[in-house]
XYZ file of C-alpha atoms in Angstrom:
381
model
C 94.917 117.774 125.863
C 95.999 119.466 129.077
C 93.421 120.274 131.701
C 94.258 122.231 134.846
C 92.162 122.237 138.015
C 92.634 124.535 141.008
C 91.297 124.216 144.552
C 91.854 127.001 147.086
C 90.880 127.372 150.754
C 91.626 129.969 153.417
C 90.100 127.943 156.254
C 92.657 128.093 159.118
C 91.942 124.484 160.131
C 94.153 122.098 158.133
C 91.610 119.275 157.984
C 88.768 121.533 156.865
C 90.967 123.401 154.398
C 92.218 120.300 152.605
C 88.726 118.796 152.550
C 87.439 121.958 150.866
C 90.249 121.978 148.329
C 89.781 118.300 147.459
C 86.021 118.749 147.056
C 86.559 121.714 144.704
C 89.029 119.712 142.610
C 86.890 116.588 142.441
C 83.890 118.590 141.287
C 85.921 120.292 138.552
C 87.633 117.062 137.448
C 84.246 115.530 136.637
C 85.612 112.006 136.630
C 89.051 112.708 135.157
C 92.122 111.317 136.934
C 94.896 113.879 137.547
C 98.467 112.961 136.584
C 100.379 115.510 138.654
C 99.949 118.448 140.962
C 101.484 121.343 142.882
C 100.607 122.411 146.418
C 101.334 125.855 147.844
C 100.582 126.106 151.567
C 101.134 128.719 154.264
C 103.759 127.863 156.872
C 101.485 127.168 159.870
C 99.311 124.421 158.375
C 99.693 120.744 159.273
C 101.416 119.872 156.017
C 101.759 116.143 156.715
C 98.007 115.838 157.267
C 97.245 117.795 154.103
C 99.532 115.612 151.988
C 98.041 112.418 153.413
C 94.513 113.581 152.576
C 95.516 114.526 149.023
C 97.144 111.116 148.594
C 93.959 109.405 149.806
C 91.869 111.369 147.303
C 94.296 111.125 144.372
C 96.486 108.011 144.744
C 99.810 107.884 142.870
C 99.692 111.611 142.128
C 103.012 113.058 140.962
C 102.842 115.850 143.539
C 105.339 118.531 144.562
C 104.875 121.644 146.674
C 106.272 124.040 149.217
C 105.455 126.531 151.949
C 104.428 129.956 150.694
C 103.905 133.446 152.115
C 100.824 134.268 150.066
C 98.859 132.416 147.440
C 96.634 133.304 144.520
C 94.106 131.608 142.289
C 90.912 132.277 140.383
C 88.966 130.713 143.258
C 89.941 133.101 146.080
C 92.167 135.586 144.243
C 94.989 136.877 146.509
C 95.096 135.238 149.932
C 97.377 135.188 152.933
C 97.541 131.965 155.021
C 95.784 129.638 152.578
C 96.412 126.480 150.550
C 96.237 126.125 146.765
C 96.240 122.755 144.996
C 96.757 122.754 141.222
C 96.139 119.489 139.362
C 97.158 118.577 135.817
C 95.361 116.031 133.606
C 96.735 114.997 130.225
C 96.758 111.998 127.919
C 99.497 113.536 125.733
C 101.931 115.108 128.183
C 103.987 113.062 130.616
C 104.496 114.828 133.972
C 106.737 113.179 136.541
C 108.023 114.276 139.937
C 111.434 113.905 141.517
C 113.150 115.341 144.550
C 116.684 116.423 145.418
C 117.356 115.677 149.084
C 120.030 116.961 151.487
C 121.063 119.798 149.216
C 123.491 121.140 151.799
C 125.654 118.040 151.434
C 125.997 118.047 147.633
C 123.459 120.065 145.651
C 124.914 119.050 142.278
C 124.648 115.325 142.971
C 121.217 115.661 144.609
C 119.685 117.558 141.701
C 121.135 115.064 139.205
C 119.385 112.242 141.043
C 116.114 114.206 141.070
C 116.270 114.652 137.299
C 116.999 110.950 136.795
C 114.048 110.084 139.042
C 111.632 112.350 137.154
C 112.754 111.476 133.624
C 110.305 109.168 131.861
C 110.065 107.510 128.476
C 110.228 110.794 126.553
C 112.919 113.493 126.716
C 111.910 116.277 129.143
C 111.049 119.676 127.697
C 110.391 121.834 130.761
C 111.168 121.781 134.482
C 109.332 123.403 137.406
C 111.044 123.441 140.789
C 110.124 124.974 144.157
C 113.201 124.406 146.312
C 114.490 125.298 149.759
C 114.557 129.080 150.065
C 116.796 129.934 153.041
C 119.621 127.602 154.018
C 120.836 126.326 150.650
C 122.461 128.408 147.932
C 119.720 128.894 145.340
C 122.138 129.524 142.488
C 123.889 126.234 143.292
C 120.554 124.382 143.087
C 119.981 125.955 139.691
C 123.492 125.062 138.511
C 122.869 121.450 139.506
C 119.650 121.281 137.507
C 121.348 122.907 134.523
C 124.220 120.423 134.741
C 121.699 117.577 134.541
C 119.253 119.062 132.026
C 121.401 121.391 129.933
C 122.513 125.001 130.271
C 119.718 126.303 128.027
C 116.983 123.987 129.328
C 113.910 126.005 130.455
C 113.555 125.900 134.254
C 110.857 127.822 136.127
C 109.641 128.156 139.683
C 110.201 129.886 142.988
C 112.021 129.401 146.288
C 109.891 128.249 149.223
C 109.189 130.673 152.078
C 108.376 130.879 155.795
C 106.575 134.195 156.295
C 109.772 136.212 156.791
C 110.811 134.208 159.843
C 113.935 132.991 158.039
C 114.029 129.875 160.202
C 112.918 126.942 158.024
C 110.992 126.419 154.804
C 109.363 123.129 153.825
C 109.151 121.280 150.545
C 106.613 118.596 149.615
C 107.160 115.448 147.587
C 104.122 113.164 147.314
C 103.349 112.435 151.016
C 106.657 113.705 152.423
C 107.341 117.009 154.188
C 111.015 117.847 153.685
C 113.614 120.496 154.389
C 116.797 121.215 152.440
C 115.154 119.732 149.341
C 114.258 120.662 145.775
C 111.173 118.914 144.382
C 110.798 119.072 140.613
C 108.222 118.340 137.922
C 109.470 117.405 134.459
C 107.069 117.887 131.540
C 107.635 115.742 128.427
C 105.864 115.256 125.116
C 105.697 116.981 121.747
C 102.168 118.215 122.485
C 103.353 120.526 125.283
C 103.309 124.210 124.476
C 104.520 126.964 126.771
C 105.604 130.570 126.948
C 106.635 132.929 129.702
C 107.108 136.548 130.655
C 109.272 138.188 133.309
C 109.362 141.767 134.563
C 110.142 143.642 137.759
C 109.507 147.373 137.387
C 112.890 148.507 138.684
C 115.061 150.879 136.661
C 118.829 151.314 136.998
C 119.634 154.816 138.245
C 123.384 154.767 138.834
C 126.573 154.528 136.825
C 127.608 151.052 135.725
C 130.532 149.394 137.482
C 132.108 145.967 137.722
C 131.936 143.666 140.724
C 135.634 143.179 141.415
C 135.285 140.940 144.483
C 132.389 138.842 145.751
C 131.898 135.798 147.954
C 128.597 134.197 147.066
C 125.892 136.645 148.145
C 128.415 139.017 149.748
C 129.587 141.816 147.448
C 132.935 143.069 148.723
C 134.105 145.628 146.172
C 132.560 147.317 143.155
C 135.134 148.988 140.946
C 137.902 150.289 143.190
C 135.755 150.969 146.246
C 133.827 148.988 148.797
C 130.352 147.887 147.768
C 128.831 150.007 150.546
C 130.724 153.092 149.377
C 129.476 152.470 145.839
C 125.863 152.287 147.030
C 126.179 155.438 149.144
C 127.868 157.370 146.363
C 125.109 156.476 143.909
C 122.364 157.221 146.445
C 123.672 160.674 147.352
C 125.107 159.540 150.679
C 122.099 157.525 151.824
C 122.362 153.941 153.061
C 121.057 151.215 150.743
C 117.574 149.897 151.499
C 115.571 146.944 150.055
C 113.960 149.272 147.521
C 117.401 149.643 145.889
C 118.391 146.205 144.540
C 121.301 145.713 142.177
C 120.606 145.337 138.478
C 123.080 142.617 137.449
C 124.325 142.277 133.871
C 126.291 139.095 133.170
C 128.732 138.886 130.256
C 126.968 138.540 126.921
C 123.482 139.106 128.365
C 121.467 142.057 127.012
C 119.053 141.973 129.967
C 119.628 142.328 133.702
C 118.242 140.426 136.645
C 117.718 141.901 140.083
C 119.626 140.941 143.185
C 117.849 142.054 146.336
C 119.689 143.791 149.188
C 119.543 142.284 152.691
C 122.063 144.275 154.745
C 125.592 145.641 154.983
C 128.667 145.609 157.224
C 129.718 149.090 158.252
C 133.196 147.904 159.245
C 134.149 145.991 156.099
C 131.972 147.877 153.617
C 130.498 144.634 152.347
C 126.925 144.510 151.074
C 124.846 141.363 151.556
C 122.383 140.293 148.878
C 119.582 137.715 148.738
C 121.562 135.428 146.405
C 124.916 135.214 144.651
C 126.315 138.101 142.614
C 128.979 136.919 140.129
C 132.403 138.507 140.116
C 133.071 140.534 136.941
C 129.358 141.173 136.388
C 128.313 144.757 135.723
C 125.931 146.257 138.270
C 123.815 149.358 138.775
C 121.749 150.512 141.727
C 118.045 150.528 140.819
C 114.783 151.895 142.153
C 111.018 151.500 141.672
C 107.754 152.874 142.989
C 104.524 151.000 143.585
C 103.110 151.983 140.203
C 106.242 150.658 138.487
C 106.011 147.366 140.388
C 102.371 146.912 139.405
C 103.017 147.886 135.792
C 105.627 145.130 135.589
C 102.944 142.573 136.399
C 101.039 143.602 133.287
C 104.243 143.478 131.236
C 105.027 139.906 132.334
C 101.540 138.686 131.432
C 101.574 140.413 128.060
C 105.006 138.981 127.199
C 103.736 135.485 127.945
C 100.420 135.769 126.105
C 101.922 137.426 123.031
C 104.575 134.724 122.628
C 102.341 131.718 123.335
C 102.609 129.439 120.266
C 98.936 128.470 119.912
C 95.591 130.223 120.451
C 94.541 128.929 123.846
C 96.850 128.273 126.808
C 95.378 126.201 129.628
C 96.972 127.616 132.771
C 99.059 130.545 133.976
C 101.443 129.763 136.832
C 102.567 132.876 138.703
C 105.772 133.143 140.740
C 106.009 136.600 142.309
C 108.626 137.820 144.760
C 107.806 138.162 148.447
C 109.629 141.518 148.370
C 107.048 142.781 145.885
C 104.339 141.662 148.317
C 105.970 143.595 151.181
C 106.683 146.735 149.162
C 103.211 146.869 147.624
C 101.595 146.627 151.056
C 97.843 147.031 150.901
C 98.008 147.323 147.110
C 99.315 143.775 146.645
C 95.807 142.547 145.773
C 96.004 144.721 142.663
C 98.696 142.402 141.306
C 96.213 139.544 141.003
C 93.617 141.900 139.465
C 96.096 142.928 136.770
C 97.034 139.301 136.118
C 93.408 138.307 135.661
C 92.581 141.317 133.499
C 95.442 140.523 131.110
C 94.742 136.790 130.777
C 92.134 135.258 128.481
C 89.000 134.355 130.432
C 89.384 130.611 129.821
C 92.919 130.432 131.274
C 93.163 129.028 134.811
C 95.495 130.897 137.177
C 97.396 129.895 140.327
C 100.644 130.839 142.037
C 102.502 131.955 145.122
C 104.909 134.557 146.516
C 108.499 133.320 146.714
C 111.962 134.012 148.175
C 113.428 134.018 144.650
C 112.077 133.393 141.164
C 113.473 131.075 138.482
C 113.142 131.858 134.791
C 115.282 132.386 131.693
C 116.152 136.030 131.139
C 114.960 135.772 127.538
C 113.920 133.191 124.941
C 116.600 130.518 124.476
C 118.615 132.036 127.330
C 119.852 130.275 130.446
C 117.622 130.312 133.527
C 118.638 132.701 136.292
C 117.602 133.204 139.910
C 115.793 136.529 140.202
C 114.667 138.752 143.073
C 111.885 141.373 143.132
C 110.489 139.857 139.920
C 107.229 138.361 138.672
C 107.343 135.323 136.375
C 104.349 134.151 134.346
C 104.472 130.655 132.828
C 101.741 129.628 130.387
C 101.170 125.923 129.705
C 98.893 124.136 127.269
C 98.723 121.965 124.169
């Protein structure tokens, strides 16, 4: 058995908001004791107070969380500046939390310790993480988790956010408010069933070319020309804009992931992206309209539901890119509507908008850090 409970409040007062969320959860629990939970909270709440109140209500909860730019659930649908608490109850699935601290010092060592902390009596089968989203290299966090769990181990989640201030994001572990951290939940037990879907809506529109020089998130040259010259050539002389991310194909991968564009250097011709772009990868400039972005939401849900290995999943966790939120504008609420329309009525739904999404590219593939993408993770027994 896996039961999922969601509480959601858009009250701007932290004390009132957490009281409302706890009351909603306690009513839905009907006497059950939750094992673990996830908290998504807008940046301006009093996070320490909220965590203390949750700990008072649900002692010893294996809780992780992070700051988010927008939140969604069945309770209040799409919301901006709200808090969402998702609780898990199970007598068959072991769910344990861990946290990687001080990622900037040694992300590989920190993530290894987090995995050791969260590993219980049974071998883990799935990891959810919601790490630092600005100051620490997201691909390095992922590499650390893969080094500890295995290259093909399924890892899902999203990078924490701060409402486009790009100053500081916060991560939650039990009663602690942290920065430069990566909290994780490890799910163990043969009873666990899961599936997922990913989509973005962008289509490559340019010729394919190889990244011949890159430094982390800075693409220096593509083919024999500067990255900026490549973009301009493919866009008919226009400068690259956020609507034109790179579709990145790594060696041996049939699918691409998106790498969002964040700026360029006119002098050097370098293009800056939202995360690392590997040297020798093949890239294409891509584009999408609002209808394409929304259609991808439906695709991600359908992929997940069609591949779920039993009749009735319990919960859908949604990790959607903050860039999608910004580009959709007033139509962003339609994303939740499409999610709900495509899910079975009995499936609980919660999620948040991220600075980068984590999911395997395809079944049995290695997890990658995505941009401009929506990830749907279905869990149940």
